[in-house]
XYZ file of C-alpha atoms in Angstrom:
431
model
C 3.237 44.749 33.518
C 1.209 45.414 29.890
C 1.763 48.919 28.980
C -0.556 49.242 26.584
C -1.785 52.709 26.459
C 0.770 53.660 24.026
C 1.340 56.770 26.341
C 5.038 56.076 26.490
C 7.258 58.623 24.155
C 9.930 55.795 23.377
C 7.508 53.500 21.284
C 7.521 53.999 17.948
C 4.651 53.480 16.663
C 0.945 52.263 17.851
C 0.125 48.971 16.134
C -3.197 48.850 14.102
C -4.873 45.434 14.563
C -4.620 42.368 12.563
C -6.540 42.206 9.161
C -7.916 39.647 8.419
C -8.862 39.862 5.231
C -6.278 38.674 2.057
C -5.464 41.933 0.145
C -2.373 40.316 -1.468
C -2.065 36.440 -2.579
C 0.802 34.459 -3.438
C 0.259 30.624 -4.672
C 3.268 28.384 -5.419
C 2.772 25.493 -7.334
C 5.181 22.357 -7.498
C 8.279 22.826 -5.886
C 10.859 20.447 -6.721
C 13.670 20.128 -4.637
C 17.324 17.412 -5.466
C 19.736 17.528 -3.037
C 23.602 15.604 -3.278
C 26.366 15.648 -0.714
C 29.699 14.136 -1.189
C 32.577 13.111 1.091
C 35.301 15.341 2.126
C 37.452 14.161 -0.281
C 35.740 15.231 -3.260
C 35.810 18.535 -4.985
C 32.262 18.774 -4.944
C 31.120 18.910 -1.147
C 27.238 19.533 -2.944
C 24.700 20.300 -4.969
C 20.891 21.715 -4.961
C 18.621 21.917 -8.087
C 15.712 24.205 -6.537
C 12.583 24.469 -9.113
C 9.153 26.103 -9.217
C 6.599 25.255 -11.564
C 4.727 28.547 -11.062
C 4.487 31.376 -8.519
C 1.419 33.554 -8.928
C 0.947 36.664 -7.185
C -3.514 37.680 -6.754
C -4.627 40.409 -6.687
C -7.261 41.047 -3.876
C -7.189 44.530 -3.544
C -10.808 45.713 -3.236
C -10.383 49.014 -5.127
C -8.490 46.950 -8.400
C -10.318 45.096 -10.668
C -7.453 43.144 -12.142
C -6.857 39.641 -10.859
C -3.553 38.527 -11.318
C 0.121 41.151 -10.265
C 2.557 38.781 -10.921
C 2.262 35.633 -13.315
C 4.389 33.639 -16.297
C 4.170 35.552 -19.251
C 1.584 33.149 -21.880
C 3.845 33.165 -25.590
C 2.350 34.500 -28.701
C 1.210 32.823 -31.688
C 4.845 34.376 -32.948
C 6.550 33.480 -30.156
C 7.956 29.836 -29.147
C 5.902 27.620 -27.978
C 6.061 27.011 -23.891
C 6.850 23.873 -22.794
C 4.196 22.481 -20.318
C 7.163 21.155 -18.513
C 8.867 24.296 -18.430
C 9.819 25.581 -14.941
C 9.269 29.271 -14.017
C 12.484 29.284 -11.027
C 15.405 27.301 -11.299
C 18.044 27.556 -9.503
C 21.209 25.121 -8.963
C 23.478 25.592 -6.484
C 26.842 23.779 -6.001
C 29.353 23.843 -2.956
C 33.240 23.107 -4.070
C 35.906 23.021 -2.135
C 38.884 24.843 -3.609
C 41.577 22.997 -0.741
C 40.668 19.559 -0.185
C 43.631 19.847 2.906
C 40.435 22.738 4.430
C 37.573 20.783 3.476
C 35.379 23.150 5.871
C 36.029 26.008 3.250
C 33.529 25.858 0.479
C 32.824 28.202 -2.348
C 29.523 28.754 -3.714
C 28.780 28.234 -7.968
C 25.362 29.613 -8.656
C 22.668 29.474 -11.470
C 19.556 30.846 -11.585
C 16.983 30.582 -14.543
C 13.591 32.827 -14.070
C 10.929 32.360 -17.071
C 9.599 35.429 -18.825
C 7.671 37.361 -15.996
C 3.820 39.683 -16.458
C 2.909 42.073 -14.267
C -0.319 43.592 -14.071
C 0.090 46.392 -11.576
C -2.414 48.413 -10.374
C -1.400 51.152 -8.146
C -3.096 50.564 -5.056
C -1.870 46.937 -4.797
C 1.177 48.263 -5.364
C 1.484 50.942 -2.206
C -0.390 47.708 -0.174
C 3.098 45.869 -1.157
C 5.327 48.431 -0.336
C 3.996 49.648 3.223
C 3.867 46.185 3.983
C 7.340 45.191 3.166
C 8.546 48.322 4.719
C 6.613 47.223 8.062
C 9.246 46.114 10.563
C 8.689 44.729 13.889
C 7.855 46.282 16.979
C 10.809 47.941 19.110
C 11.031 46.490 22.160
C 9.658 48.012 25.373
C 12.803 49.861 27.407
C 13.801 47.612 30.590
C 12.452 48.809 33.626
C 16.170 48.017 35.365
C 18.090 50.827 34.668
C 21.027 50.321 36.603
C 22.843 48.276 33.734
C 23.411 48.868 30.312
C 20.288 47.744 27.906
C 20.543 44.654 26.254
C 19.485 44.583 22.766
C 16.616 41.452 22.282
C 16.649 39.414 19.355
C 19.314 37.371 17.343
C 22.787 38.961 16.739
C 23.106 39.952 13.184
C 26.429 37.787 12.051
C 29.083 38.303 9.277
C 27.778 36.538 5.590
C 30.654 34.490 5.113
C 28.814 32.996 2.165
C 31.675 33.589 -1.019
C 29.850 33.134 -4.751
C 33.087 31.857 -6.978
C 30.520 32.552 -9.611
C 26.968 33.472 -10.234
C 25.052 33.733 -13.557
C 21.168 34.605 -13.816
C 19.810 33.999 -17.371
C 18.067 36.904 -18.963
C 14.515 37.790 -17.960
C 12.081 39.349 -20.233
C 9.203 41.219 -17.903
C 5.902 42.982 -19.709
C 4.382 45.042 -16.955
C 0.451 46.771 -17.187
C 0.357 49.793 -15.013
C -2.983 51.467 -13.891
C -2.009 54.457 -11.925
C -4.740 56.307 -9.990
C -3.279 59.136 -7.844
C -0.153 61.212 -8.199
C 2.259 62.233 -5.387
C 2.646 65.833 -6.645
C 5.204 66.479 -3.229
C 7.287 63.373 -4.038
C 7.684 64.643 -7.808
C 9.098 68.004 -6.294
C 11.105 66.582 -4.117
C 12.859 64.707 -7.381
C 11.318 61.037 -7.437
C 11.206 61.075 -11.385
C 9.437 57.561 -11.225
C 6.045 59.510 -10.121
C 5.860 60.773 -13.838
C 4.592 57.260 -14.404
C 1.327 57.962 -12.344
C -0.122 60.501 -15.282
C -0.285 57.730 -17.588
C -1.070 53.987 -17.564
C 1.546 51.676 -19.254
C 0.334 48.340 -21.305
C 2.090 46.188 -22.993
C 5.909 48.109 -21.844
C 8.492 45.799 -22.137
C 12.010 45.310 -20.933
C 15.193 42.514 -20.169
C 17.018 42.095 -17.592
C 19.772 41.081 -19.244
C 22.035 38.203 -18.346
C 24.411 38.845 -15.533
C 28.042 37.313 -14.812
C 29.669 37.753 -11.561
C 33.005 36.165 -9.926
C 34.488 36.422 -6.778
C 31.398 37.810 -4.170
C 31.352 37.879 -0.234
C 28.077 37.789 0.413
C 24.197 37.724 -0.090
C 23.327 41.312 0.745
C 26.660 42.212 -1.781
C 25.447 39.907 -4.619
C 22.134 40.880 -5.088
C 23.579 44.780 -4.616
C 25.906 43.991 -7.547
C 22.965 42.288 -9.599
C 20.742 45.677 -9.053
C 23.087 47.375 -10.242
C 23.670 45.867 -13.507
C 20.113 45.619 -14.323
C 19.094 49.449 -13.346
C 21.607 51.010 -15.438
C 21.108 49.321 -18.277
C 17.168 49.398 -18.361
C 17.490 53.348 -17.856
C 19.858 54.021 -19.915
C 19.384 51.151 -22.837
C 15.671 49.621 -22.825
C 13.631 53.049 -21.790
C 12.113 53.417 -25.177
C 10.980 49.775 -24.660
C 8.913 51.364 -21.410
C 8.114 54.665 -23.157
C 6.312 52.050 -26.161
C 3.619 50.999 -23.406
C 2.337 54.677 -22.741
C -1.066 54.977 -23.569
C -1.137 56.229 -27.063
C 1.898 55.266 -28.256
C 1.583 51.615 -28.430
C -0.723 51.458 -31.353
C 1.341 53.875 -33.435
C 4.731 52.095 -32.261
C 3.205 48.738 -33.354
C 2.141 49.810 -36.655
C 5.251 51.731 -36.949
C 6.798 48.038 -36.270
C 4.458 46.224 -39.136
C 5.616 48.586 -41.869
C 9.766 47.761 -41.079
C 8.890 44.592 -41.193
C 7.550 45.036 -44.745
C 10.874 46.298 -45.877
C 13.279 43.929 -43.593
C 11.649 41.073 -43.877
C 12.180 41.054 -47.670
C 15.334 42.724 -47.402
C 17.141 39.866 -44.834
C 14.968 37.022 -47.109
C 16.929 38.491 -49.821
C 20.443 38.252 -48.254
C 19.902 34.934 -46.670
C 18.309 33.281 -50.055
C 17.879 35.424 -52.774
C 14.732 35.716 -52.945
C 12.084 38.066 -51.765
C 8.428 36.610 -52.122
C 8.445 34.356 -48.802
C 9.817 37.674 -46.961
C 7.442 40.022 -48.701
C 4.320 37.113 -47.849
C 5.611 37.355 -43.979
C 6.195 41.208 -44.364
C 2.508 41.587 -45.567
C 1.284 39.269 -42.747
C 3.115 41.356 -40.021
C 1.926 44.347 -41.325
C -1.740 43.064 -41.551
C -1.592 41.201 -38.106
C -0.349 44.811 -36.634
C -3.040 46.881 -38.028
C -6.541 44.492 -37.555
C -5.455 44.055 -33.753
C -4.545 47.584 -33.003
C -7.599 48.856 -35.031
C -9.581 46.122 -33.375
C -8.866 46.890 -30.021
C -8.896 51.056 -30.491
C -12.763 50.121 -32.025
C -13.284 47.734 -28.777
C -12.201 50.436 -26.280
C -14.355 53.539 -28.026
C -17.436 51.005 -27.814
C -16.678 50.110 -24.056
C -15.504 53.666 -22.817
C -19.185 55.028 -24.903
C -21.084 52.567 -23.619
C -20.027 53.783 -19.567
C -20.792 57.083 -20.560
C -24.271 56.172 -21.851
C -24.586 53.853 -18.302
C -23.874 56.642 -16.404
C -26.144 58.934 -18.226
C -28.822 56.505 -17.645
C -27.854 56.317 -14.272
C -28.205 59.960 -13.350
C -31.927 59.435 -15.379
C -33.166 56.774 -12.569
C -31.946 53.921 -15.049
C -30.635 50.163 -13.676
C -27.488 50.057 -15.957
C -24.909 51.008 -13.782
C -26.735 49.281 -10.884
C -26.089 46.099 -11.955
C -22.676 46.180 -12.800
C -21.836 45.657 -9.025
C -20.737 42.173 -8.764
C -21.201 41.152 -4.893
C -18.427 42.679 -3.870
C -18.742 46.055 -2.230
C -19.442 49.268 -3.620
C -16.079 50.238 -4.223
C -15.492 46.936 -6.477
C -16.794 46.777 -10.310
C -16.202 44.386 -12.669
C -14.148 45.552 -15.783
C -15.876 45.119 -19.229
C -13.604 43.627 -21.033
C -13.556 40.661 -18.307
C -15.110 37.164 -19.567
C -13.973 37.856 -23.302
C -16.006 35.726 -25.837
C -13.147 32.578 -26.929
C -13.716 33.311 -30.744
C -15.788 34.951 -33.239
C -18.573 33.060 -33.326
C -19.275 33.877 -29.589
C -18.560 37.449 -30.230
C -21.278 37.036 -31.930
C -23.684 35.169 -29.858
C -22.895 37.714 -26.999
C -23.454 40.826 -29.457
C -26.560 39.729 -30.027
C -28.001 38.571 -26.677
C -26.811 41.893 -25.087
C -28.273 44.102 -27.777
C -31.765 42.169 -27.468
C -31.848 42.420 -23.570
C -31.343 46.001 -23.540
C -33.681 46.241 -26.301
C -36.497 43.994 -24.108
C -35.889 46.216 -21.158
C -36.459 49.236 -23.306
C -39.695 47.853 -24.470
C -40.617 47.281 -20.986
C -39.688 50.299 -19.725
C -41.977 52.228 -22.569
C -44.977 49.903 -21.553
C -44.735 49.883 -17.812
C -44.639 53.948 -17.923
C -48.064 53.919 -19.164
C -49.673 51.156 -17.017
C -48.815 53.060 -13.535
C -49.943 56.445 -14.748
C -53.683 54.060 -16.057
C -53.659 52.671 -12.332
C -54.251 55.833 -11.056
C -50.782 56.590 -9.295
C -51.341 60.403 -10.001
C -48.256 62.649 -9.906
C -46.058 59.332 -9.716
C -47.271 57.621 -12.380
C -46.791 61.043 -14.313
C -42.812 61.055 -13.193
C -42.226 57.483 -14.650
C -43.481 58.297 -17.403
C -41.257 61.232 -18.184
C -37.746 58.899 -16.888
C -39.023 56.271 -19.260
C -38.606 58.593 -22.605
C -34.404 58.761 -21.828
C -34.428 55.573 -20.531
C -36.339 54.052 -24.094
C -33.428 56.163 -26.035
C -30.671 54.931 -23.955
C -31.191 51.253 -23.267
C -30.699 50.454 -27.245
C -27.700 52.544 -27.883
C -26.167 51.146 -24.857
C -26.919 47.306 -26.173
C -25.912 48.807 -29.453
C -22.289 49.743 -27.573
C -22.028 46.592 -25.604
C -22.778 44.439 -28.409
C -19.777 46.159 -30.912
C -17.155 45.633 -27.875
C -18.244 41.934 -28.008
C -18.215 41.303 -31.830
C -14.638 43.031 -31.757
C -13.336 41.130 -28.865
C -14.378 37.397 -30.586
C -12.860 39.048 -33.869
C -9.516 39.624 -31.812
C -9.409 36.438 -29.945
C -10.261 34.338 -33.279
C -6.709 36.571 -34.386
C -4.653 36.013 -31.593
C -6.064 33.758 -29.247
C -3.094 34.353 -26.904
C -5.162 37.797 -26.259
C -7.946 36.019 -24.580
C -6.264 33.889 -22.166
C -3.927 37.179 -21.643
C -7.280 39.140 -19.966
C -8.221 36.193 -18.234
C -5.001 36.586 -16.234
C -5.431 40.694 -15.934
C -9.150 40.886 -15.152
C -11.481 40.022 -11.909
C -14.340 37.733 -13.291
């Protein structure tokens, strides 16, 4: 019989139905699996190189506008250069056998190598993840014979007899973005110090997981226990000012901060290593300079952007089309971010400045001569009204082009710097 009423007290909880709709993404790309296996009387009984070219976690959460949670992290211009062959998982495993006289007992040698990681977390996504991985399956209904004893249904859970002789995962440098929208205020009294992160949005923090080294483990559940807790304590207690650096706020004055010790060390380790100072000193100066233009840059691109929403909305609320067409065919509760679709260089900067500052300047123009027409065809009190929304509307249409147009000539000038930047957004933000 199909109870499904959900009037019974012993079921746990009343399923919702089946979405479908993708909120959460994940595309693998190229997985490359060897496999060996040897005869019982060798050592080695096998091994397994496991690789990944590139796991990708999208972002399809309707109230985010970012595009990508989980990617590789793209290098810098500073940085070295990636590999196009480079992996972003690998993992080799080999089975030994430490008594060839009990060749069925077989001890486990593990390496694992993850590439540098980027997050772009925004906080919705985030809860979608975590009620979803805490979603377990439905208890079973209680059998209606209840004579006997009940009998559990599924598979019985068995002992890991899996035993690691040794394990060593690489170090992993992560960069996380971090848009937080709503604050738990009960979870923060109750003691969860990790809701202090919801006041302000992180970009750009940075941490390792630092290589780890283990011998002698029973067990998967154990393993990945002991690798937690070599990693948490050390990012808390060792790498937090590395997080703190991301707050908004702090990473331009932390990065500039950064560019003026480098004017000094640079020089300074130059001059122990060759004695001489004017290569240091030219690489001091560039660091410095590099620093400054891109965090001056983009503190000039986000007072352009953030001014020109404020002068959308204000149109808005005066009958204007600005904000109106910023939906991008995707719901009401979707907008596209503008700083997606970031000009590739300078020159483009350019070409965008321009053709945004002369369309809002054309529909200004039109707005001022349309006002006039109605109220000459005779639409009385109507006419009258449009005419009055057109005067804000005139005012507002060329500072907004004026706004929209600066955010583009500074993007192009900070791709044409670091062109790493651009490809950077094209991984964080929804087109």
């Amino acid at each position: 019989m199909d109870d499904s009423s959900g009037s019974s007290p012993n079921k746990s909880r009343t399923l919702e139905p089946r979405s479908s709709e993708c909120r959460i993404q994940v595309n693998v790309s190229k997985i490359n699996v060897a496999f060996n296996a040897y005869p019982e009387s060798s050592i080695c009984a096998l091994d397994l190189h496991f690789s990944v070219a590139l796991i990708e976690v999208i972002d399809n959460v309707k109230t985010s506008n970012w595009r990508k949670f989980l990617t590789m992290m793209r290098p810098g211009l500073e940085d070295r250069p990636l590999q196009t062959e480079s992996n972003m998982v690998v993992v080799e495993v080999m089975k030994v056998r430490p008594d060839l006289e009990a060749p069925d007992t077989q001890e486990i040698r593990l390496k694992v190598h993850v590439a540098p990681l980027r997050f772009f977390v925004d906080q919705d996504a985030l809860s979608f993840i975590g009620t979803f991985l805490a979603y377990g399956a439905p208890q079973p209904p209680p059998s209606m014979d209840t004579a006997g004893p009940v009998v559990p249904i599924g598979p019985i859970k068995q002992e890991d007899e899996s035993f690691f002789q040794i394990c060593y995962v690489h170090p992993i440098p992560v960069k996380i973005d971090y848009k937080p929208k709503h604050v738990n205020l009960k979870s923060l009294q109750d003691g969860n110090l990790l809701e202090v992160f919801n006041f302000v949005p992180l970009e750009g923090s940075e941490m390792t997981l630092n290589q780890v080294r283990l011998t002698g483990v029973k067990g998967v559940a154990k393993l990945i226990a002991l690798i937690r807790n070599q990693w948490l304590p050390d990012v808390t207690r060792n790498q937090y000012h590395r997080v703190v650096k991301g707050l908004s706020g702090v990473r331009p004055v932390a990065n500039i901060g950064a560019g003026i010790a480098d004017l000094v060390l640079l020089p300074w380790r130059q001059y122990q290593k060759e004695g001489k100072i004017l290569r240091g000193l030219e690489r001091g100066v560039k660091s410095f300079s590099k620093a400054a233009a891109m965090e001056t840059l983009s503190l000039g691109t986000r007072l352009a952007v953030t001014t020109q929403a404020i002068l959308e909305g204000a149109e808005g609320s005066t009958g204007g089309s600005a904000a109106a067409r910023r939906k991008h065919s995707a719901g009401d509760m979707q907008f596209r971010s503008r700083l997606a679709e970031q000009p590739r260089d300078m020159r483009e900067g350019m070409e965008l400045a321009y053709q945004s500052f002369a369309r809002n300047m054309e529909d200004a123009v039109k707005t001022v001569i349309d006002a006039p027409a109605r109220r000459l065809q005779g639409e009385g009190s109507g006419g009258g009204a449009a005419v009055v929304k057109a005067v804000p509307v005139a005012i507002l249409r060329p500072m907004i082009g004026a706004t929209e147009a600066v955010s583009k000539a500074l993007l192009g000038i900070q791709n044409t710097i670091d062109p790493s930047k651009k490809e950077e957004m094209h991984d964080k933000y929804k087109d």
